[in-house]
Tab-separated table of C-alpha atoms in Angstrom:
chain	number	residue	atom	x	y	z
A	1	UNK	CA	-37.160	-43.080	5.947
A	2	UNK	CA	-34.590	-44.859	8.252
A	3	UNK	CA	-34.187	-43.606	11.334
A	4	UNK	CA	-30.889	-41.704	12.720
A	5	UNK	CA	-28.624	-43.416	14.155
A	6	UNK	CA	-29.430	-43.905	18.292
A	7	UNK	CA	-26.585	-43.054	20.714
A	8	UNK	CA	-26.641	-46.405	21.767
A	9	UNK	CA	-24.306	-47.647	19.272
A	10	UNK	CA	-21.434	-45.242	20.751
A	11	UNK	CA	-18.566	-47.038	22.010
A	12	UNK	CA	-15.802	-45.635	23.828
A	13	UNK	CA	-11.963	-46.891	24.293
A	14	UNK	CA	-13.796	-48.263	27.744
A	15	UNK	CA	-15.716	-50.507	25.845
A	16	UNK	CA	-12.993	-52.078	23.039
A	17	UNK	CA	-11.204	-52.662	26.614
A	18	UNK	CA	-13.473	-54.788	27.907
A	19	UNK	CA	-13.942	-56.268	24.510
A	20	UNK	CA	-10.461	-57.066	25.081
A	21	UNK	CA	-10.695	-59.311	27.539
A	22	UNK	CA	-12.419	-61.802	25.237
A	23	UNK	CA	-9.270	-62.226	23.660
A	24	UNK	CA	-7.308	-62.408	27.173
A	25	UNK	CA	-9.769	-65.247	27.864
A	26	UNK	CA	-8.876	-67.236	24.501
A	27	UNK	CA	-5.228	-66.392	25.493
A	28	UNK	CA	-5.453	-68.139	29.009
A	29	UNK	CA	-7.512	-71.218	27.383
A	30	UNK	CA	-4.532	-71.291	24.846
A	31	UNK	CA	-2.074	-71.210	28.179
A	32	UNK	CA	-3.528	-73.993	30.013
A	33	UNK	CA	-4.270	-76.356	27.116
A	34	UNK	CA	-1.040	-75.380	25.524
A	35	UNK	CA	-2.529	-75.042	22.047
A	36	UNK	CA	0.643	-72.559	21.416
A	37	UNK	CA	-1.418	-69.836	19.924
A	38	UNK	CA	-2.116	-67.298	22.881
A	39	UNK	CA	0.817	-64.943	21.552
A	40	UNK	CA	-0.464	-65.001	17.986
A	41	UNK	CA	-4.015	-64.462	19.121
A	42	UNK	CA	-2.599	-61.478	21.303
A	43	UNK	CA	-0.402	-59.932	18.389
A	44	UNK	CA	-3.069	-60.601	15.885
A	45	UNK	CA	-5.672	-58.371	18.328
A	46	UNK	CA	-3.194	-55.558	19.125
A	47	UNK	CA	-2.874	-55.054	15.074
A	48	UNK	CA	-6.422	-55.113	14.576
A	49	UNK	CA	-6.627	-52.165	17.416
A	50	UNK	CA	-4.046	-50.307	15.651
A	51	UNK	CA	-5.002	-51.050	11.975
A	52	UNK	CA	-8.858	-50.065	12.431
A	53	UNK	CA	-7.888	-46.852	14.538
A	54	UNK	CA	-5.201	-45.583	11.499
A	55	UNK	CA	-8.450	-46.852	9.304
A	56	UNK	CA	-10.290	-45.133	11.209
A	57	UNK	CA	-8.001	-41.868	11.489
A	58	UNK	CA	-7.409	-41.922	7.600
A	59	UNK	CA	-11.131	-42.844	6.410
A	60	UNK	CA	-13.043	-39.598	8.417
A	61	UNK	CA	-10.575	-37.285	6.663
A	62	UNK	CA	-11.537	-38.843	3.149
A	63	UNK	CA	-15.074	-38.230	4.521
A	64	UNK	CA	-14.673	-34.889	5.235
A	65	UNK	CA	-13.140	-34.107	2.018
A	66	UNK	CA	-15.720	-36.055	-0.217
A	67	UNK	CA	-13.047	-36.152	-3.079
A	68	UNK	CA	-13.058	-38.940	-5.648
A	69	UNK	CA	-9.221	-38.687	-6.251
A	70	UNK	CA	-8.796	-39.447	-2.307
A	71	UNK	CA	-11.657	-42.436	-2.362
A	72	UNK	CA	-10.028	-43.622	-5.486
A	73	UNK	CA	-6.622	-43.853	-3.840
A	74	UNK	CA	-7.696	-45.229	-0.884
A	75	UNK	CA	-9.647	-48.587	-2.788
A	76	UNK	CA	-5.973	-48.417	-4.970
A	77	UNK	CA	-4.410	-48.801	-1.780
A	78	UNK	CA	-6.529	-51.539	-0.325
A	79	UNK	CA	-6.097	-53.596	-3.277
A	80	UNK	CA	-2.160	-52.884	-3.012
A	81	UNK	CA	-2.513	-53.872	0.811
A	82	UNK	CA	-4.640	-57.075	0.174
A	83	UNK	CA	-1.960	-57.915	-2.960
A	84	UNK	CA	1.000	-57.862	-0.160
A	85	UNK	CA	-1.453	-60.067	2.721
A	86	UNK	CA	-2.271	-62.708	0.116
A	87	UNK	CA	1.479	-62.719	-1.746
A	88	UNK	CA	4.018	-61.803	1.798
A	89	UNK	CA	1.792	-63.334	4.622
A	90	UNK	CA	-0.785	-66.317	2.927
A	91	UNK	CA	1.088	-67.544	0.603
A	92	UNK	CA	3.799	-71.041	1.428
A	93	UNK	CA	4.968	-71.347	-2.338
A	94	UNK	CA	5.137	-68.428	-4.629
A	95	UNK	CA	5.921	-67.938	-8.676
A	96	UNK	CA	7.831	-65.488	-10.277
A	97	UNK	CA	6.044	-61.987	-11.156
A	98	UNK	CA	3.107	-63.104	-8.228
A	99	UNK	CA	3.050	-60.430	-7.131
A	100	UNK	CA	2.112	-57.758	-10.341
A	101	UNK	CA	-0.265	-60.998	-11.370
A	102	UNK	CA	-2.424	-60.770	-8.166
A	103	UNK	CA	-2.400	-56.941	-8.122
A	104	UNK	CA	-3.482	-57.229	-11.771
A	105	UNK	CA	-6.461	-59.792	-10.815
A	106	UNK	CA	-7.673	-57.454	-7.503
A	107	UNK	CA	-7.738	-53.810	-9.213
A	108	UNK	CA	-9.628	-55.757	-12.367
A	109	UNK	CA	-12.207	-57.511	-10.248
A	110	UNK	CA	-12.769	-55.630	-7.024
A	111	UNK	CA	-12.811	-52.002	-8.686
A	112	UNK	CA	-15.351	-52.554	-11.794
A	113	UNK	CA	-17.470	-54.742	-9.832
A	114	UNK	CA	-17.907	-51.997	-6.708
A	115	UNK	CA	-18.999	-49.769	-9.147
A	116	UNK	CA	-21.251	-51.110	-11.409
A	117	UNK	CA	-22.717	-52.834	-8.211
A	118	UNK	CA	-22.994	-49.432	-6.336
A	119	UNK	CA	-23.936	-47.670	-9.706
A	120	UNK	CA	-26.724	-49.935	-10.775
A	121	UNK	CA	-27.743	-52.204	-8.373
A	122	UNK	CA	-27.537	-50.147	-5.080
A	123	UNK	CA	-28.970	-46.975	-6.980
A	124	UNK	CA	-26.247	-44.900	-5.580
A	125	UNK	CA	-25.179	-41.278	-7.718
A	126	UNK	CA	-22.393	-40.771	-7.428
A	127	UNK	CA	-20.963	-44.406	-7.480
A	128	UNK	CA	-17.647	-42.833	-5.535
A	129	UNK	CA	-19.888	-41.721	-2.256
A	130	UNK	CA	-16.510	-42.401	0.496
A	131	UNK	CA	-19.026	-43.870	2.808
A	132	UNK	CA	-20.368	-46.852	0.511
A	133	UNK	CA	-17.454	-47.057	-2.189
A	134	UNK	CA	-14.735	-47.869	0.478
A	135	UNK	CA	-16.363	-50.173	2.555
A	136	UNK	CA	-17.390	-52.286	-0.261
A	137	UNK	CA	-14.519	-52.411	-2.072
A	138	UNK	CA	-12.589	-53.606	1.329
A	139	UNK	CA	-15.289	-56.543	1.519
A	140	UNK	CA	-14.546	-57.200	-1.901
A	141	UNK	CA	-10.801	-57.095	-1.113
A	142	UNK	CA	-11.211	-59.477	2.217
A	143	UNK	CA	-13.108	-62.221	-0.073
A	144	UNK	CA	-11.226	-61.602	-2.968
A	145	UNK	CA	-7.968	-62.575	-1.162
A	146	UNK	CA	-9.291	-65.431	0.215
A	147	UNK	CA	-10.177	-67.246	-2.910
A	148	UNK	CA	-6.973	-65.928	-4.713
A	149	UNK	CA	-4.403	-67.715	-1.419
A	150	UNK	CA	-6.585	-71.005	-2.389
A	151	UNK	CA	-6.381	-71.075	-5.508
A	152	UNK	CA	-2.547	-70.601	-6.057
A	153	UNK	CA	-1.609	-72.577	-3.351
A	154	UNK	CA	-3.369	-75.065	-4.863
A	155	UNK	CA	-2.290	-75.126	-8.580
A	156	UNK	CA	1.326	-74.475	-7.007
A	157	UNK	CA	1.194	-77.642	-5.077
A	158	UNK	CA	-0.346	-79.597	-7.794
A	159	UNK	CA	2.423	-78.325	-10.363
A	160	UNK	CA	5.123	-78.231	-7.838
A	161	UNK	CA	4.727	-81.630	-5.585
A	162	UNK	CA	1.765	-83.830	-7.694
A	163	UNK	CA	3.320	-82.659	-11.191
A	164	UNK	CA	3.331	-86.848	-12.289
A	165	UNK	CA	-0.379	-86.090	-13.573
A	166	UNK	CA	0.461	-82.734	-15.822
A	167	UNK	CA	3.351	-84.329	-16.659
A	168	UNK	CA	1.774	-87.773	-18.276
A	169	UNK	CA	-0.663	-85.430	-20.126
A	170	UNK	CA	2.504	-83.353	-21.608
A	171	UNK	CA	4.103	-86.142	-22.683
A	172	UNK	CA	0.960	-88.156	-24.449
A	173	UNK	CA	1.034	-84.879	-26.296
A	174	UNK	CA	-1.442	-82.580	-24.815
A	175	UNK	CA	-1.220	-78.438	-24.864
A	176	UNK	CA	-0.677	-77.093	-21.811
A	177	UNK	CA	-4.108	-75.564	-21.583
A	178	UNK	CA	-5.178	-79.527	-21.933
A	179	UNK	CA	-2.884	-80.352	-19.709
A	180	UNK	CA	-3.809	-77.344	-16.734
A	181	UNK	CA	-7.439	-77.984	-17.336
A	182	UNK	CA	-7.991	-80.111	-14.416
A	183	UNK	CA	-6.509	-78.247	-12.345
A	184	UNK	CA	-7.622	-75.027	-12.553
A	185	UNK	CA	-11.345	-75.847	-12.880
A	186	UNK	CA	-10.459	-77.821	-9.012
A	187	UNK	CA	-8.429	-74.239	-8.052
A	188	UNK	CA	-11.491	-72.626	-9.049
A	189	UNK	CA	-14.152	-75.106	-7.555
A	190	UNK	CA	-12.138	-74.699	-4.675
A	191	UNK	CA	-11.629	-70.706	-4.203
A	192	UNK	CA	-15.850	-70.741	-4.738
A	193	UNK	CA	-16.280	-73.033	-2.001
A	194	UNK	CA	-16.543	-70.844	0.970
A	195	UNK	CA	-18.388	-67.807	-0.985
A	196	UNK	CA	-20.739	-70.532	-1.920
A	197	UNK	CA	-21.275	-72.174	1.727
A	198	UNK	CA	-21.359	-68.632	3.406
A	199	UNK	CA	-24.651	-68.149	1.007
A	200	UNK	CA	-26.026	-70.899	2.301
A	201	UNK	CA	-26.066	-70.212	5.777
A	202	UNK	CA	-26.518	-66.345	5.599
A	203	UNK	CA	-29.842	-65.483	7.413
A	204	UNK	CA	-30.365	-68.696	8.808
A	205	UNK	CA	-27.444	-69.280	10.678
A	206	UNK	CA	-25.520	-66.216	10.885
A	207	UNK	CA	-26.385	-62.666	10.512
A	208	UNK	CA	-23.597	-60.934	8.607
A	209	UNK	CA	-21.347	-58.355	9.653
A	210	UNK	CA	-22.781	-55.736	6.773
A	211	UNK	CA	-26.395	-55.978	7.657
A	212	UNK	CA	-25.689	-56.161	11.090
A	213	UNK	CA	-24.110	-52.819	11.103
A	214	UNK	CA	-27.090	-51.319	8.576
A	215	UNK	CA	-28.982	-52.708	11.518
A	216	UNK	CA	-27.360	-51.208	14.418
A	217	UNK	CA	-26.730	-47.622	12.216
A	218	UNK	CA	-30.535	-46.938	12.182
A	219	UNK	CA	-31.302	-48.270	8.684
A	220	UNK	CA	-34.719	-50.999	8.193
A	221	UNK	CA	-34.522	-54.050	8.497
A	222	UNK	CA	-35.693	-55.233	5.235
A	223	UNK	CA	-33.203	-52.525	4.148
A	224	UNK	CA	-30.526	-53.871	5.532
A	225	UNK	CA	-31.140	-57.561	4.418
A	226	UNK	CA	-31.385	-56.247	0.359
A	227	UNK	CA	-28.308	-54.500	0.921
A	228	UNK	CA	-26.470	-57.865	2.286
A	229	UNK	CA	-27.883	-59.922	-0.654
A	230	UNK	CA	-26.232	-57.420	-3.154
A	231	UNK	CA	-22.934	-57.107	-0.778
A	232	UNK	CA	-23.111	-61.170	-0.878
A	233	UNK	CA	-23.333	-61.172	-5.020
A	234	UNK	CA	-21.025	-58.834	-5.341
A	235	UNK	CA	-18.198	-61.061	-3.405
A	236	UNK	CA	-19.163	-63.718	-5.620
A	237	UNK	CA	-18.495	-61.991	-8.710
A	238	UNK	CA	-14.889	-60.513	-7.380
A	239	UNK	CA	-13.779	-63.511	-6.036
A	240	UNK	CA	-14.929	-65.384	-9.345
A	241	UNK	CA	-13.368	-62.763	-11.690
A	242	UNK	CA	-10.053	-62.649	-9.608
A	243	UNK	CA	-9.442	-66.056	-9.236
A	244	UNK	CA	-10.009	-66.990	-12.848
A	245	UNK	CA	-7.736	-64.302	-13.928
A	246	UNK	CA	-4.727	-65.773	-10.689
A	247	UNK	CA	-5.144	-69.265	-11.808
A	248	UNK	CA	-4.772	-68.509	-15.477
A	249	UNK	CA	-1.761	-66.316	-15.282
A	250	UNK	CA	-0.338	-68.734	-12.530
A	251	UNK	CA	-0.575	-71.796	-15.125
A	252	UNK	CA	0.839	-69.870	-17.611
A	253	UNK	CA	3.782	-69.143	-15.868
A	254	UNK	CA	4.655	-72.361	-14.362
A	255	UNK	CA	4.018	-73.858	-17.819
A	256	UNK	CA	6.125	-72.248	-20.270
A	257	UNK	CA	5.082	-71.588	-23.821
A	258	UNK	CA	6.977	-74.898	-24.967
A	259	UNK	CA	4.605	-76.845	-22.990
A	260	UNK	CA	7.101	-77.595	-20.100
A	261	UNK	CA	6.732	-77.633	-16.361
A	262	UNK	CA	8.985	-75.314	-14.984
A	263	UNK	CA	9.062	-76.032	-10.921
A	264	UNK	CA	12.129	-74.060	-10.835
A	265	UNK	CA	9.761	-70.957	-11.379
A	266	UNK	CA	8.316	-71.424	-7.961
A	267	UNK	CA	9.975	-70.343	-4.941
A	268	UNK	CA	9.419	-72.741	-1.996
A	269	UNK	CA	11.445	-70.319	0.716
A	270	UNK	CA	10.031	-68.047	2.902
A	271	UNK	CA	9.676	-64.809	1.339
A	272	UNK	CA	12.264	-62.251	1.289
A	273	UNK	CA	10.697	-60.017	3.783
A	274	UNK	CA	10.790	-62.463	6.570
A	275	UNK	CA	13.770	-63.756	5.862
A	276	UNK	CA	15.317	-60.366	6.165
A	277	UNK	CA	12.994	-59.877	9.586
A	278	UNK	CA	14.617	-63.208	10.532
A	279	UNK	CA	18.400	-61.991	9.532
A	280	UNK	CA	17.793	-59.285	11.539
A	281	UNK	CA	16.873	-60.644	14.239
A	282	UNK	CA	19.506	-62.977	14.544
A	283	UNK	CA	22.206	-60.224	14.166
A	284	UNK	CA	20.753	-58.299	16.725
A	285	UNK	CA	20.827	-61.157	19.021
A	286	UNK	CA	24.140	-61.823	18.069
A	287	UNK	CA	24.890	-58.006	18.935
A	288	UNK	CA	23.545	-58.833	22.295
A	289	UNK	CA	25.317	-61.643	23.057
A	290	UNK	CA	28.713	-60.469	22.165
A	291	UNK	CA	27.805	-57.390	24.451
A	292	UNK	CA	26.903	-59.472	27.186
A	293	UNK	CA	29.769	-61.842	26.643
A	294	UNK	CA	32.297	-58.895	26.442
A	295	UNK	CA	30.728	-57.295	29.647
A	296	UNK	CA	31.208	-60.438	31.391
A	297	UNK	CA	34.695	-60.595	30.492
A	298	UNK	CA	35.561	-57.020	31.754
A	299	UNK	CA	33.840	-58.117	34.840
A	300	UNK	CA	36.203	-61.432	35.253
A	301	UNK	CA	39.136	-59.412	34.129
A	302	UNK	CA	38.865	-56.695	37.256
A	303	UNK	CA	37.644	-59.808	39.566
A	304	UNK	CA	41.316	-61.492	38.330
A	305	UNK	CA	43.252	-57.797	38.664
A	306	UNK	CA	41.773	-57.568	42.094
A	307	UNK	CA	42.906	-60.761	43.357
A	308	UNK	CA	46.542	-60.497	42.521
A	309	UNK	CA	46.671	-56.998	43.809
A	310	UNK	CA	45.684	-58.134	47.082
A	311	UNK	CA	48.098	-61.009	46.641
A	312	UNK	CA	50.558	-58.613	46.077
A	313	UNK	CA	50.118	-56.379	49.056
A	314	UNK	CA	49.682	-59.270	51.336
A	315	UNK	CA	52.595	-61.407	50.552
């Protein structure tokens, strides 16, 4: 039987602040080399401090209730959060309906792959337990996000910028699944890749993240390592399922049914939400400037208004 957890594992606030200063190191090394990425390294730690203590927060009350509605909404919302990371944040080029498509892939890999994973090969009854359901369907989520952001960005910059391939095959009379064929089996080779190489090294050269907090929990060793295998396998599968499902709705979008590129169906911009950050912004630093520019001018208006009244009662 594994052993209960030893209070050596209990961390304090204390101890994520000196963890901190890991991160203020990297910053300085940043400053003095000027790489230019000590203030993204610095907001990308604060909003891992804030997102895993809301996580954190939200996941012990989902605990404490033990309800599969709440765990169900919770892996929904994952999904929906890992839909807007790959789509808003990792993603240069985008198609229309992207969005919808890649929510579609996530909830129909990551969901019925957690649980017949946790049902059958974990052993675990009921598959919706809040304390092994959620954190393997975010796992799934991180790696299935990953190989989806390859994957598009690659068939989108094959269709978009080297479209003189596609194009040849189109007009030699090919279908557009001829056509795409190349390219998505090289999206998909491509989105494997680092599921793939991370099995490869796991054990040998790096001890996962998953086993290593099995380890530190109380749980076996050997226990531990089984559960990483089927954690690993289960990544594959997501990632697999999810890509294939991006890349073919992707193709089929930017290839219309008539067997035509359509480039004009990818958006190149920014995407809306940071160009409305960035509008924003630059009306609110207009606003500033126009305050400071007006306050100046009171300011030289009273400096001229007190000159010529002293003008006037000395001459």
């Amino acid at each position: 039987m594994d052993s209960a957890p030893t209070d050596s594992t209990h961390l304090d606030w204390g101890n994520v602040g000196l963890g901190f200063s890991f991160i203020i190191f990297n910053a300085l090394i940043s400053t003095s080399l000027q790489l230019g990425v000590g203030s993204s390294l610095l907001s990308a730690a604060i909003r891992c401090v804030v997102q895993l203590g809301l996580v954190a927060l939200v996941l012990q009350k989902v605990f404490e209730t033990n309800n599969p509605w709440a765990v169900g909404g919770i892996a929904c919302l994952m999904n929906l959060l890992g839909t807007i990371e790959a789509v808003v944040n990792k993603s240069k080029k985008r198609y229309d309906y992207m969005f919808s498509c890649v929510l579609f892939a996530m909830l129909c890999s990551t969901i019925p792959v957690a649980i017949i994973g946790i049902r059958f090969a974990m052993v675990i009854e009921p598959f919706w337990k809040p304390e092994q359901y959620i954190p393997i369907v975010g796992m799934l989520c991180g790696g299935t996000v990953s190989g989806i952001v390859v994957a598009v960005s690659y068939v989108l910059r094959e269709i978009y910028d080297n479209r003189d391939k596609v194009e040849m095959y189109l007009a030699f009379g090919a279908s557009r699944f001829e056509a795409c064929r190349p390219v998505a089996r090289e999206a998909l080779r491509l989105a494997l890749a680092p599921t793939i190489s991370q099995m490869s090294v796991i054990g040998i050269i790096s001890i996962p993240g998953m086993m290593t907090g099995a380890i530190l929990g109380g749980s076996s060793v050997q226990q531990a390592a089984r559960l990483q295998m089927v954690i690993m396998f289960m990544i594959s599968a997501s990632t697999a399922l999810a890509t294939i499902i991006t890349t073919v709705t992707t193709l089929a979008i930017v290839v219309d049914n008539e067997d035509r590129l359509r480039p004009d169906r990818v958006d190149v911009r920014d995407h809306p939400v940071w160009r409305a950050r960035n509008w924003l912004f630059s009306r609110a630093v207009d606003g500033v400037k126009y305050t400071v520019r007006g306050c100046r001018g009171l300011v030289r208006k009273d400096r001229q208004n007190g000159v010529a009244e002293t003008d006037r009662l000395l001459g």
